[in-house]
Amino acid sequence: MSNQPVLNVDSLKTYFYLDQDQVAKAVDDISFSIYPGETVALVGESGSGKSITALSIMQLINKPGRIINGTILMNDTELLKLSAKKMTKIRGNDIAMIFQEPMTALNPVYTIGNQITEMLRKHKNLSKSEARIKAVELLKTVGIPRAEEVIDEYPHQLSGGMRQRIMIAMAISCDPTLLIADEPTTALDVTIQAQILDLMAEMKEKFQMALLLITHDLGVVSEYADRVMVMYGGQIVEQAPTKKLLRDTKHPYTKGLLDSLPNLDEEVDRLGAIKGAVPPAHDFPSGCRFSTRCPFVMDKCTQSNPELQELEKDHFVRCHLYDNGGDTLD
Amino acid sequence: MYKYIIRRILVFIPMLFALTIIVFGLAKAAPGDALTGQQLADPKVNPEVYEQQREALGLNDPIPVQYWNWLSSAAQGDFGKSLVFNGRSVAELIESRVANTLYLGLFSLFITIIVAIPIGIYSARKPYSLLDYAATGFGFLGLAIPNFFFGLIAIYFLAINLGWFPAQGTLSGPGVEGFAAFVDRIHHMVLPGITLGLAGTATYMRYMRSEVLDVLGSDYIRTAKAKGMSDQNVLYKHTLRNALIPIITLMGFEIGVLLSGAVITEQVFQYPGLGTLFISSVTNRDFPVVMAITLILGILILIGNLLADIFYSIIDPRIRYD
């Protein structure tokens, strides 16, 4: 891993201005870096702000949402300062994105080939026939059988797994330096999930990309991620290399997520669950945003929101439990 | 595809057959016949004379027999003679009118499309903007104002007060020819065309707005943007074709709506088309003409629906008829 990050996000805030002067702080002061060749997992429940973080990087936030603060540096280019037109040259070319729902992510009225080649023609200035040859090649790379025929087929003729492969083929088509995958396997069968994740890992190696993997599946995290960022209420609450995070969990929320996973080694009657739901982004509790659901809640927690602190090297936690330099969760 | 079209056309036959039975039955159920009016207007003539004429025209036969007579000659392409217009043949009467109605319908459809689609797209791209609100207001107004009433207002202000457009007819005089005649025809069609297309324009505008809004929020548009496609590409390539799919379905019905709307609009503007002929034939109980016009309208509506289905399969690859 080189020291120069491919992507550096600093103090990013994306707020949604709702009716009646309500502001949903979907992403509230997030900073992180992604290094070349690294797989970083962004973990959290629905509504924690993972997808909005990804869409903010892509600058695909729709009204009433707005990026109100922060810098997003990509190889020394400040993306937030680029014109809308210049940003279209970054999207798909330098940063590619794969979405959750392969069934609806492809345009139903155009052929697969049409949808892949339009990218190659825009970003790589290929001619029609060159782009087609390259598209067939890409389809073969992502393991699509009958690639020469599939290229002239429409999305509805393919299965969900196949469509997600097509999305991956599109994403890697222009050799991006960063691939963002927003819950790429959530909508797929369990058997297909592993295939798709393996394919993404393989493509990452082959094309030397960095991967930002958004997921709520800690099983996926443990297998594929180098580093994990846990998000809650629009903020990062814990960040550490994967092994460290799983072995030495610091934040009560991360612990809650891990306890809710079945474990083959232990016999338990009931799986753990975090009580309640993520508070809505326009109505966070005062103090720590997790305080309403935290089993370790203290007076302090309802009064002030803790800062993200580095407990050990590379292990960051946002929790008052560690304010006095101390202890573990157990 | 061809098999499908042929199958659809074969299905037309029983539908048209049923249509003729219903219309014939309804027409005969109305009191009086083609001679009643003349009889009332001129009571001095011996009723015997009219009775002889009725006998000769077959109007005294039982209704099923009359229907059979009509059907057997219609099936051979002979729609008989008008009972009112000095016995001119129905085919000749309709021939002189049908083109006018088609021109008017197409012209009105053209106005509808070039006005409604762009405004609908604009409204969807800039929802809650001033122009969107104006378009919404116009949409409600256009749907709420009855056709004939709008026609009368248009005649009063634009034809009589301002004198910009002629209030009636298709041509200024018999002497106009060539390109001048074409322009003159268009000039005459402006008011009836707008009147006829008003409700349609309002409808399509609203549909287009909601469809484009819908598509703009869909996953594949997000994908297209994430691929780095330009705004123009996203709108004209990825959005428009999807948004037009339901509009095409609607257009299939539009032919029927236009033709029935034409009956009233033509009457308001005294435009010599099928509509005015239809109204005068109904009031005069001129059954052969009524039957022939109904049949033509029926065929046009069925063709409209068939065309819509064909276009539908062209624009949406998920629809296949095999």
XYZ file of C-alpha atoms in Angstrom:
652
model
C 0.000 0.000 0.000
C 1.481 3.320 -0.998
C 1.056 6.348 1.196
C -0.784 8.442 -1.325
C -4.520 7.738 -0.980
C -6.633 7.416 -4.124
C -9.475 9.117 -2.346
C -9.431 11.419 0.618
C -12.705 12.585 2.103
C -12.475 15.305 4.692
C -15.232 16.753 6.904
C -17.942 15.799 4.440
C -21.436 16.931 5.328
C -24.460 16.155 3.184
C -27.701 17.555 4.519
C -31.231 17.211 3.216
C -33.360 20.295 3.595
C -36.836 18.964 4.281
C -40.042 20.875 4.774
C -40.708 23.021 7.823
C -37.067 23.931 8.327
C -36.161 20.359 9.179
C -32.648 19.360 8.214
C -31.750 15.703 7.832
C -28.054 15.349 8.551
C -27.630 12.215 6.473
C -23.859 12.499 6.377
C -22.472 14.592 9.194
C -18.767 15.313 9.229
C -17.141 12.241 7.782
C -13.444 11.927 7.014
C -11.606 8.932 5.621
C -9.057 7.854 3.046
C -8.871 4.929 0.699
C -5.475 3.695 -0.477
C -4.634 2.017 -3.793
C -5.598 -1.624 -3.992
C -7.398 -1.501 -0.665
C -10.877 -2.820 0.115
C -12.643 -0.658 2.642
C -15.998 -1.721 3.998
C -18.581 0.835 5.050
C -20.939 -0.883 7.451
C -24.147 0.149 9.124
C -27.892 -0.329 9.324
C -30.324 1.102 6.814
C -30.533 4.832 7.265
C -27.082 5.236 8.735
C -25.859 7.251 5.769
C -23.723 4.706 3.886
C -25.338 5.168 0.493
C -25.489 8.939 0.836
C -21.748 8.927 1.537
C -21.187 6.988 -1.681
C -23.521 9.192 -3.704
C -21.823 12.277 -2.268
C -18.478 11.060 -3.569
C -20.116 10.602 -6.969
C -21.925 13.931 -6.568
C -25.218 12.285 -7.428
C -27.150 13.771 -4.533
C -30.619 14.848 -5.589
C -32.650 17.708 -4.228
C -33.411 18.549 -1.464
C -30.003 17.119 -0.536
C -26.846 19.171 -0.757
C -23.184 18.690 0.074
C -22.650 21.626 2.405
C -19.132 21.098 3.622
C -15.962 19.151 3.091
C -13.395 18.252 0.498
C -13.132 15.139 -1.627
C -9.661 14.778 -3.052
C -8.898 12.275 -5.729
C -5.241 12.174 -6.783
C -4.889 15.849 -5.879
C -8.038 16.876 -7.730
C -10.677 18.472 -5.546
C -13.857 16.861 -6.882
C -16.270 19.223 -5.150
C -14.739 22.169 -6.999
C -15.118 20.617 -10.446
C -17.783 21.874 -12.822
C -20.747 19.599 -13.455
C -19.378 18.851 -16.899
C -15.906 17.940 -15.680
C -17.460 15.705 -13.047
C -19.089 13.621 -15.792
C -15.570 12.816 -16.963
C -14.706 11.478 -13.489
C -17.840 9.384 -13.054
C -17.571 6.012 -14.685
C -14.012 6.781 -15.736
C -12.085 7.314 -12.480
C -14.767 6.305 -10.013
C -17.268 3.637 -10.996
C -20.252 2.510 -9.007
C -22.311 -0.661 -8.711
C -25.750 -0.559 -7.155
C -27.854 -2.783 -5.004
C -30.684 -3.687 -7.317
C -29.467 -5.268 -10.565
C -33.029 -5.868 -11.753
C -33.712 -2.160 -12.170
C -30.228 -0.711 -12.558
C -30.066 -1.323 -16.312
C -32.156 0.607 -18.799
C -34.849 -1.808 -20.041
C -35.110 -0.390 -23.562
C -31.467 -0.585 -24.664
C -29.298 -3.610 -25.325
C -26.496 -4.616 -22.993
C -23.976 -3.731 -25.688
C -25.469 -0.292 -26.173
C -25.212 0.442 -22.458
C -21.604 -0.705 -22.169
C -20.307 0.848 -25.370
C -21.781 4.280 -24.697
C -19.399 4.485 -21.728
C -16.363 3.315 -23.672
C -17.143 5.726 -26.469
C -17.495 8.637 -24.100
C -14.561 8.052 -21.778
C -12.122 6.218 -24.025
C -13.065 7.734 -27.389
C -13.356 4.322 -28.980
C -15.084 3.890 -32.307
C -18.305 1.926 -32.492
C -16.639 -1.284 -33.616
C -13.700 -0.983 -31.213
C -16.097 -0.405 -28.344
C -18.089 -3.459 -29.322
C -15.021 -5.687 -29.399
C -13.971 -4.352 -26.023
C -17.491 -4.880 -24.621
C -17.531 -8.535 -25.657
C -14.125 -8.907 -24.047
C -15.425 -7.343 -20.829
C -18.447 -9.632 -20.759
C -16.119 -12.611 -21.056
C -13.926 -11.220 -18.289
C -16.854 -11.093 -15.870
C -17.775 -14.658 -16.774
C -20.798 -14.204 -18.996
C -21.340 -17.226 -21.209
C -22.355 -16.590 -24.850
C -20.930 -13.058 -24.615
C -21.298 -12.465 -28.377
C -25.036 -13.094 -28.111
C -25.674 -11.479 -24.736
C -24.272 -8.202 -26.017
C -27.314 -7.865 -28.296
C -29.803 -8.929 -25.648
C -31.929 -6.754 -23.405
C -31.712 -6.683 -19.605
C -35.036 -8.478 -19.146
C -33.616 -11.533 -20.890
C -31.004 -12.024 -18.163
C -31.118 -13.170 -14.544
C -30.307 -10.968 -11.573
C -26.856 -12.470 -11.132
C -26.083 -11.980 -14.823
C -27.239 -8.396 -14.668
C -24.997 -7.714 -11.702
C -22.121 -9.170 -13.719
C -23.027 -6.759 -16.504
C -22.972 -3.908 -13.989
C -19.508 -5.023 -12.913
C -18.389 -5.240 -16.541
C -19.606 -1.680 -17.048
C -17.950 -0.497 -13.862
C -14.523 -1.879 -14.787
C -14.794 -0.947 -18.461
C -12.827 2.280 -18.170
C -10.227 1.064 -15.654
C -11.393 3.165 -12.710
C -9.045 3.768 -9.782
C -11.918 3.423 -7.326
C -14.924 1.154 -7.450
C -17.827 1.863 -5.129
C -20.145 -1.096 -4.601
C -23.347 -0.181 -2.769
C -24.705 -3.414 -1.312
C -23.953 -5.242 -4.560
C -25.219 -8.622 -3.374
C -28.154 -7.731 -1.149
C -30.715 -8.440 -3.844
C -29.143 -11.712 -4.986
C -29.477 -15.375 -3.998
C -27.010 -16.533 -1.378
C -25.291 -18.834 -3.883
C -24.862 -16.001 -6.365
C -23.701 -13.556 -3.689
C -20.403 -15.366 -3.134
C -19.804 -15.588 -6.895
C -20.335 -11.864 -7.355
C -18.148 -10.931 -4.399
C -15.394 -13.253 -5.587
C -15.660 -11.736 -9.039
C -15.332 -8.248 -7.602
C -12.311 -9.272 -5.537
C -10.774 -10.834 -8.648
C -11.447 -7.725 -10.749
C -10.003 -5.556 -8.011
C -6.749 -7.515 -8.165
C -6.694 -7.663 -11.926
C -7.332 -3.987 -12.537
C -5.569 -2.670 -9.425
C -8.579 -0.783 -8.162
C -9.436 0.369 -4.677
C -12.827 -0.860 -3.531
C -15.302 0.865 -1.262
C -17.714 -1.878 -0.288
C -20.944 -0.749 1.313
C -22.701 -3.511 3.157
C -24.581 -4.415 6.289
C -23.289 -7.986 6.151
C -20.421 -8.437 8.588
C -19.816 -11.920 7.180
C -18.956 -10.285 3.861
C -16.795 -7.754 5.669
C -14.701 -10.358 7.469
C -14.013 -12.171 4.230
C -13.302 -9.363 1.781
C -12.416 -6.120 3.565
C -8.995 -4.888 4.624
C -10.398 -2.124 6.723
C -13.841 -1.389 8.150
C -15.668 1.823 8.894
C -18.825 1.480 10.956
C -21.369 4.215 10.407
C -24.190 5.281 12.664
C -26.385 8.361 12.438
C -24.393 9.896 9.609
C -21.072 9.574 11.423
C -18.257 7.069 11.626
C -18.370 5.477 15.073
C -15.583 2.958 14.720
C -12.841 2.428 12.212
C -10.123 -0.230 12.243
C -8.415 -2.903 10.159
C -10.880 -5.762 9.771
C -9.153 -8.315 11.991
C -8.637 -5.827 14.776
C -12.214 -4.647 14.610
C -13.627 -8.136 14.774
C -11.276 -9.318 17.506
C -11.146 -6.197 19.612
C -14.518 -4.506 19.163
C -14.681 -1.189 20.946
C -17.934 0.512 20.096
C -21.173 -0.797 21.659
C -22.883 -0.426 18.277
C -20.299 -2.556 16.467
C -20.640 -5.083 19.260
C -24.408 -5.087 18.805
C -23.990 -5.723 15.076
C -21.616 -8.613 15.710
C -23.858 -10.138 18.392
C -26.733 -10.205 15.968
C -24.826 -12.614 13.727
C -25.251 -16.359 14.229
C -22.088 -18.066 15.386
C -21.369 -21.694 14.551
C -19.183 -22.267 17.610
C -21.698 -21.216 20.201
C -25.101 -22.559 21.087
C -27.468 -19.679 21.868
C -31.240 -19.591 22.306
C -31.713 -16.200 20.772
C -29.532 -14.036 18.595
C -28.633 -10.669 20.003
C -30.505 -7.675 18.685
C -29.997 -3.948 18.987
C -33.228 -2.612 20.433
C -35.051 0.165 18.600
C -34.221 1.641 15.223
C -31.810 4.159 13.771
C -33.139 7.593 14.732
C -34.298 9.624 11.710
C -31.604 11.934 10.391
C -33.660 15.054 11.058
C -34.200 14.110 14.686
C -31.027 12.791 16.292
C -30.936 12.586 20.072
C -28.815 15.178 21.810
C -25.455 13.889 22.872
C -24.277 10.581 21.454
C -26.487 9.504 18.561
C -26.427 5.893 19.743
C -27.327 6.818 23.331
C -31.009 5.930 22.875
C -30.153 2.298 22.088
C -26.861 1.790 23.888
C -26.749 -0.772 26.722
C -23.779 1.064 28.272
C -25.387 4.507 28.238
C -24.117 6.993 30.860
C -25.250 10.495 31.841
C -22.472 11.996 29.791
C -23.724 10.265 26.674
C -26.997 12.172 26.606
C -25.185 15.469 27.047
C -22.382 15.563 24.514
C -21.575 13.696 21.324
C -18.160 12.019 21.705
C -15.329 12.793 19.313
C -13.712 10.160 17.146
C -10.516 9.234 19.002
C -7.620 6.996 18.033
C -7.360 4.391 20.798
C -4.587 2.375 19.271
C -2.809 2.783 15.969
C -5.416 2.770 13.192
C -8.251 2.000 15.585
C -10.680 4.895 15.924
C -13.743 4.950 18.178
C -16.435 7.514 18.895
C -17.554 6.616 22.426
C -17.434 8.180 25.912
C -16.544 4.810 27.449
C -12.959 5.390 26.406
C -12.665 9.006 27.444
C -10.401 8.196 30.337
C -7.998 6.221 28.252
C -9.602 3.079 29.206
C -11.037 -0.285 29.180
C -12.674 -2.626 26.812
C -16.339 -3.366 26.442
C -16.174 -6.518 28.501
C -45.213 -10.003 -35.798
C -46.954 -10.359 -39.191
C -48.933 -13.273 -37.882
C -49.961 -11.166 -34.929
C -51.101 -8.304 -37.148
C -53.114 -10.630 -39.362
C -54.692 -12.241 -36.322
C -55.611 -8.830 -34.956
C -57.152 -7.793 -38.272
C -59.225 -10.984 -38.361
C -60.529 -10.150 -34.903
C -61.698 -6.811 -36.301
C -64.370 -8.564 -38.372
C -66.593 -9.861 -35.549
C -66.084 -6.597 -33.659
C -67.229 -4.511 -36.606
C -70.120 -6.924 -37.144
C -71.278 -6.437 -33.557
C -70.838 -2.686 -33.954
C -73.129 -2.556 -36.987
C -75.837 -4.560 -35.216
C -75.815 -2.233 -32.213
C -75.777 0.960 -34.269
C -78.431 -0.285 -36.663
C -80.658 -1.317 -33.759
C -80.203 2.040 -32.022
C -80.807 4.000 -35.197
C -84.030 2.133 -35.845
C -85.116 2.489 -32.242
C -85.158 6.274 -32.668
C -88.618 7.551 -33.555
C -89.393 8.502 -37.144
C -87.485 7.941 -40.349
C -85.973 9.962 -43.162
C -89.360 10.953 -44.515
C -90.926 12.082 -41.224
C -89.273 15.493 -41.419
C -90.490 16.169 -44.940
C -93.950 15.024 -43.994
C -94.091 17.448 -41.040
C -92.689 20.310 -43.102
C -95.219 19.851 -45.841
C -98.433 18.435 -44.352
C -100.478 19.191 -47.466
C -98.981 16.301 -49.394
C -101.062 13.172 -49.285
C -99.633 10.765 -46.645
C -100.219 7.982 -49.203
C -97.301 9.338 -51.231
C -94.905 9.004 -48.329
C -96.208 5.509 -47.591
C -95.484 4.497 -51.203
C -91.974 5.938 -50.895
C -91.382 4.073 -47.604
C -92.530 0.865 -49.248
C -90.225 1.490 -52.186
C -87.210 2.260 -49.941
C -87.875 -0.842 -47.869
C -88.434 1.191 -44.705
C -91.539 -0.842 -43.849
C -89.743 -4.184 -43.891
C -89.072 -5.892 -40.540
C -85.839 -4.550 -38.982
C -83.856 -7.821 -39.313
C -84.701 -7.882 -43.015
C -83.631 -4.254 -43.416
C -80.390 -5.044 -41.560
C -79.759 -8.056 -43.737
C -80.314 -6.010 -46.887
C -77.947 -3.326 -45.647
C -75.326 -5.834 -44.547
C -75.347 -7.875 -47.742
C -74.826 -4.846 -49.941
C -72.340 -3.244 -47.507
C -70.303 -6.441 -47.568
C -70.037 -5.956 -51.332
C -68.863 -2.401 -50.829
C -72.176 -0.776 -51.663
C -73.354 1.488 -48.861
C -76.466 2.531 -50.708
C -77.839 5.957 -51.399
C -78.466 8.804 -49.020
C -82.160 9.186 -48.174
C -81.805 12.948 -47.865
C -79.151 14.423 -50.147
C -81.155 13.940 -53.336
C -80.239 10.318 -53.394
C -76.496 10.840 -53.811
C -74.524 7.697 -53.112
C -73.204 7.362 -49.569
C -69.702 6.570 -50.823
C -69.595 9.800 -52.786
C -70.880 11.855 -49.835
C -68.319 10.430 -47.460
C -65.501 10.703 -49.952
C -66.057 14.441 -50.123
C -65.815 14.761 -46.348
C -63.437 12.138 -44.979
C -60.219 13.854 -46.048
C -61.204 17.089 -44.284
C -61.727 15.251 -41.024
C -58.467 13.348 -41.344
C -56.558 16.583 -42.027
C -58.161 18.206 -39.025
C -57.432 15.206 -36.794
C -53.792 14.958 -37.874
C -53.277 18.702 -37.574
C -54.740 18.682 -34.087
C -52.621 15.676 -33.093
C -49.549 17.464 -34.438
C -50.282 20.559 -32.344
C -50.925 18.393 -29.304
C -47.598 16.593 -29.646
C -45.399 19.604 -30.341
C -46.949 21.525 -27.455
C -47.577 18.867 -24.829
C -44.381 16.798 -24.994
C -41.824 19.626 -24.629
C -43.841 21.385 -21.918
C -44.316 18.095 -20.081
C -40.562 17.439 -20.189
C -39.778 20.944 -19.001
C -42.280 20.662 -16.146
C -40.693 17.419 -15.034
C -37.157 18.780 -15.141
C -38.091 21.934 -13.277
C -41.000 20.859 -11.084
C -42.664 23.591 -9.006
C -41.138 26.275 -11.206
C -43.221 29.153 -12.494
C -43.678 27.560 -15.895
C -44.623 24.256 -14.305
C -47.351 25.951 -12.283
C -48.545 27.799 -15.391
C -48.640 24.515 -17.314
C -50.531 22.834 -14.486
C -53.073 25.662 -14.482
C -53.446 25.448 -18.228
C -53.808 21.680 -17.927
C -56.721 21.909 -15.532
C -58.334 24.650 -17.585
C -57.920 22.672 -20.794
C -59.563 19.628 -19.277
C -62.350 21.579 -17.621
C -63.489 23.756 -20.540
C -65.921 21.949 -22.830
C -64.790 21.684 -26.420
C -67.661 23.635 -27.946
C -67.392 26.436 -25.403
C -63.711 26.957 -26.064
C -64.522 26.920 -29.782
C -67.076 29.682 -29.349
C -64.672 31.801 -27.303
C -61.953 31.289 -29.902
C -64.306 32.347 -32.689
C -65.463 35.402 -30.776
C -62.015 36.722 -29.904
C -59.613 35.395 -32.508
C -61.892 35.305 -35.526
C -64.470 38.040 -35.047
C -62.749 40.613 -32.802
C -59.161 40.245 -33.926
C -59.808 38.714 -37.327
C -56.630 36.630 -37.228
C -58.198 33.379 -38.313
C -61.269 32.438 -40.327
C -64.192 31.259 -38.228
C -65.440 28.537 -40.539
C -64.955 26.430 -43.645
C -61.837 24.893 -45.161
C -60.918 27.288 -47.971
C -61.419 31.017 -48.562
C -62.745 30.491 -52.068
C -62.765 28.127 -55.028
C -60.005 30.094 -56.809
C -57.152 29.184 -54.441
C -54.756 26.548 -55.712
C -51.386 24.936 -55.152
C -49.238 25.994 -52.225
C -51.516 28.927 -51.443
C -54.369 26.472 -51.003
C -52.264 24.417 -48.600
C -51.475 27.481 -46.483
C -55.106 28.551 -46.654
C -56.255 25.140 -45.434
C -53.840 25.257 -42.501
C -55.029 28.785 -41.725
C -58.600 27.509 -41.619
C -57.640 24.576 -39.439
C -55.886 26.583 -36.723
C -58.916 27.370 -34.593
C -60.753 24.055 -34.950
C -57.430 22.221 -34.590
C -56.584 23.942 -31.309
C -60.120 23.475 -30.051
C -60.090 19.807 -30.897
C -56.616 19.263 -29.436
C -57.096 21.272 -26.257
C -58.150 18.458 -23.948
C -55.582 16.111 -25.472
C -52.792 18.664 -25.041
C -53.683 19.081 -21.382
C -53.826 15.327 -20.840
C -50.547 14.524 -22.601
C -48.767 17.351 -20.835
C -49.749 15.966 -17.450
C -48.905 12.405 -18.455
C -45.563 13.423 -19.882
C -44.690 15.351 -16.739
C -45.467 12.486 -14.406
C -43.807 9.883 -16.643
C -40.576 11.857 -17.018
C -40.519 12.577 -13.281
C -41.053 8.912 -12.632
C -38.295 7.780 -14.986
C -35.852 10.438 -13.746
C -36.153 8.905 -10.296
C -35.507 5.363 -11.466
C -32.450 3.253 -10.770
C -31.279 3.053 -14.365
C -31.133 6.828 -14.638
C -28.900 6.857 -11.576
C -26.782 4.206 -13.308
C -26.539 6.313 -16.453
C -25.429 9.305 -14.397
C -22.947 7.162 -12.484
C -21.502 6.084 -15.831
C -20.703 9.729 -16.494
C -23.328 10.308 -19.172
C -24.089 13.959 -19.901
C -27.392 15.548 -18.900
C -28.520 15.628 -22.539
C -27.748 11.954 -22.977
C -29.544 11.041 -19.748
C -32.617 13.028 -20.766
C -32.928 12.321 -24.474
C -31.579 8.805 -24.609
C -32.288 7.158 -21.278
C -35.332 9.018 -20.028
C -37.392 9.921 -23.047
C -37.804 6.527 -24.628
C -38.982 5.019 -21.362
C -41.298 7.917 -20.621
C -42.922 7.636 -24.059
C -44.013 4.008 -23.604
C -47.258 4.784 -21.744
C -47.846 7.836 -23.945
C -47.906 5.591 -27.019
C -50.598 3.437 -25.450
C -52.636 6.539 -24.822
C -52.201 7.683 -28.436
C -53.975 4.543 -29.620
C -57.140 5.726 -27.966
C -56.531 9.277 -29.109
C -57.755 8.558 -32.655
C -61.148 7.631 -31.257
C -61.184 10.649 -28.971
C -60.224 12.978 -31.834
C -62.884 11.626 -34.164
C -65.666 11.838 -31.626
C -64.428 15.275 -30.591
C -64.443 16.259 -34.255
C -68.209 15.739 -34.408
C -68.754 18.638 -32.011
C -65.820 20.807 -33.081
C -66.730 20.579 -36.764
C -70.260 21.591 -35.928
C -69.062 24.684 -34.030
C -66.786 25.764 -36.875
C -69.108 24.577 -39.676
C -66.156 22.595 -40.947
C -67.273 20.297 -43.755
C -66.014 17.004 -42.395
C -67.489 13.699 -41.333
C -68.636 15.200 -38.043
C -71.020 17.744 -39.547
C -72.271 15.118 -41.985
C -72.818 12.704 -39.117
C -74.859 15.177 -37.086
C -77.066 16.172 -40.010
C -77.537 12.517 -40.950
C -78.569 11.595 -37.425
C -81.074 14.449 -37.173
C -82.451 13.602 -40.618
C -82.565 9.868 -39.859
C -80.405 9.257 -42.912
C -79.587 5.692 -41.876
C -77.308 4.611 -44.724
C -74.984 7.582 -44.092
C -75.041 7.072 -40.303
C -74.180 3.393 -40.718
C -71.345 4.073 -43.128
C -69.782 6.778 -40.943
C -70.054 4.591 -37.846
C -68.338 1.799 -39.689
C -65.516 4.086 -40.827
C -65.028 5.471 -37.322
C -65.027 1.943 -35.943
C -62.388 0.818 -38.414
C -60.226 3.895 -37.738
C -60.382 3.352 -33.979
C -59.447 -0.311 -34.338
C -56.570 0.612 -36.649
C -55.466 3.228 -34.124
C -55.311 0.641 -31.383
C -53.439 -1.778 -33.611
C -50.914 0.917 -34.560
C -50.414 1.749 -30.886
C -49.687 -1.895 -30.118
C -47.219 -2.103 -32.985
C -45.390 1.083 -31.939
C -45.445 -0.190 -28.394
C -43.490 -3.279 -29.406
C -41.028 -1.166 -31.401
C -40.243 1.204 -28.548
C -40.270 -1.348 -25.717
C -38.174 -4.471 -26.368
C -39.921 -6.293 -23.528
C -43.097 -6.418 -25.626
C -42.987 -9.109 -28.273
C -45.877 -10.548 -30.223
C -45.022 -13.960 -31.487
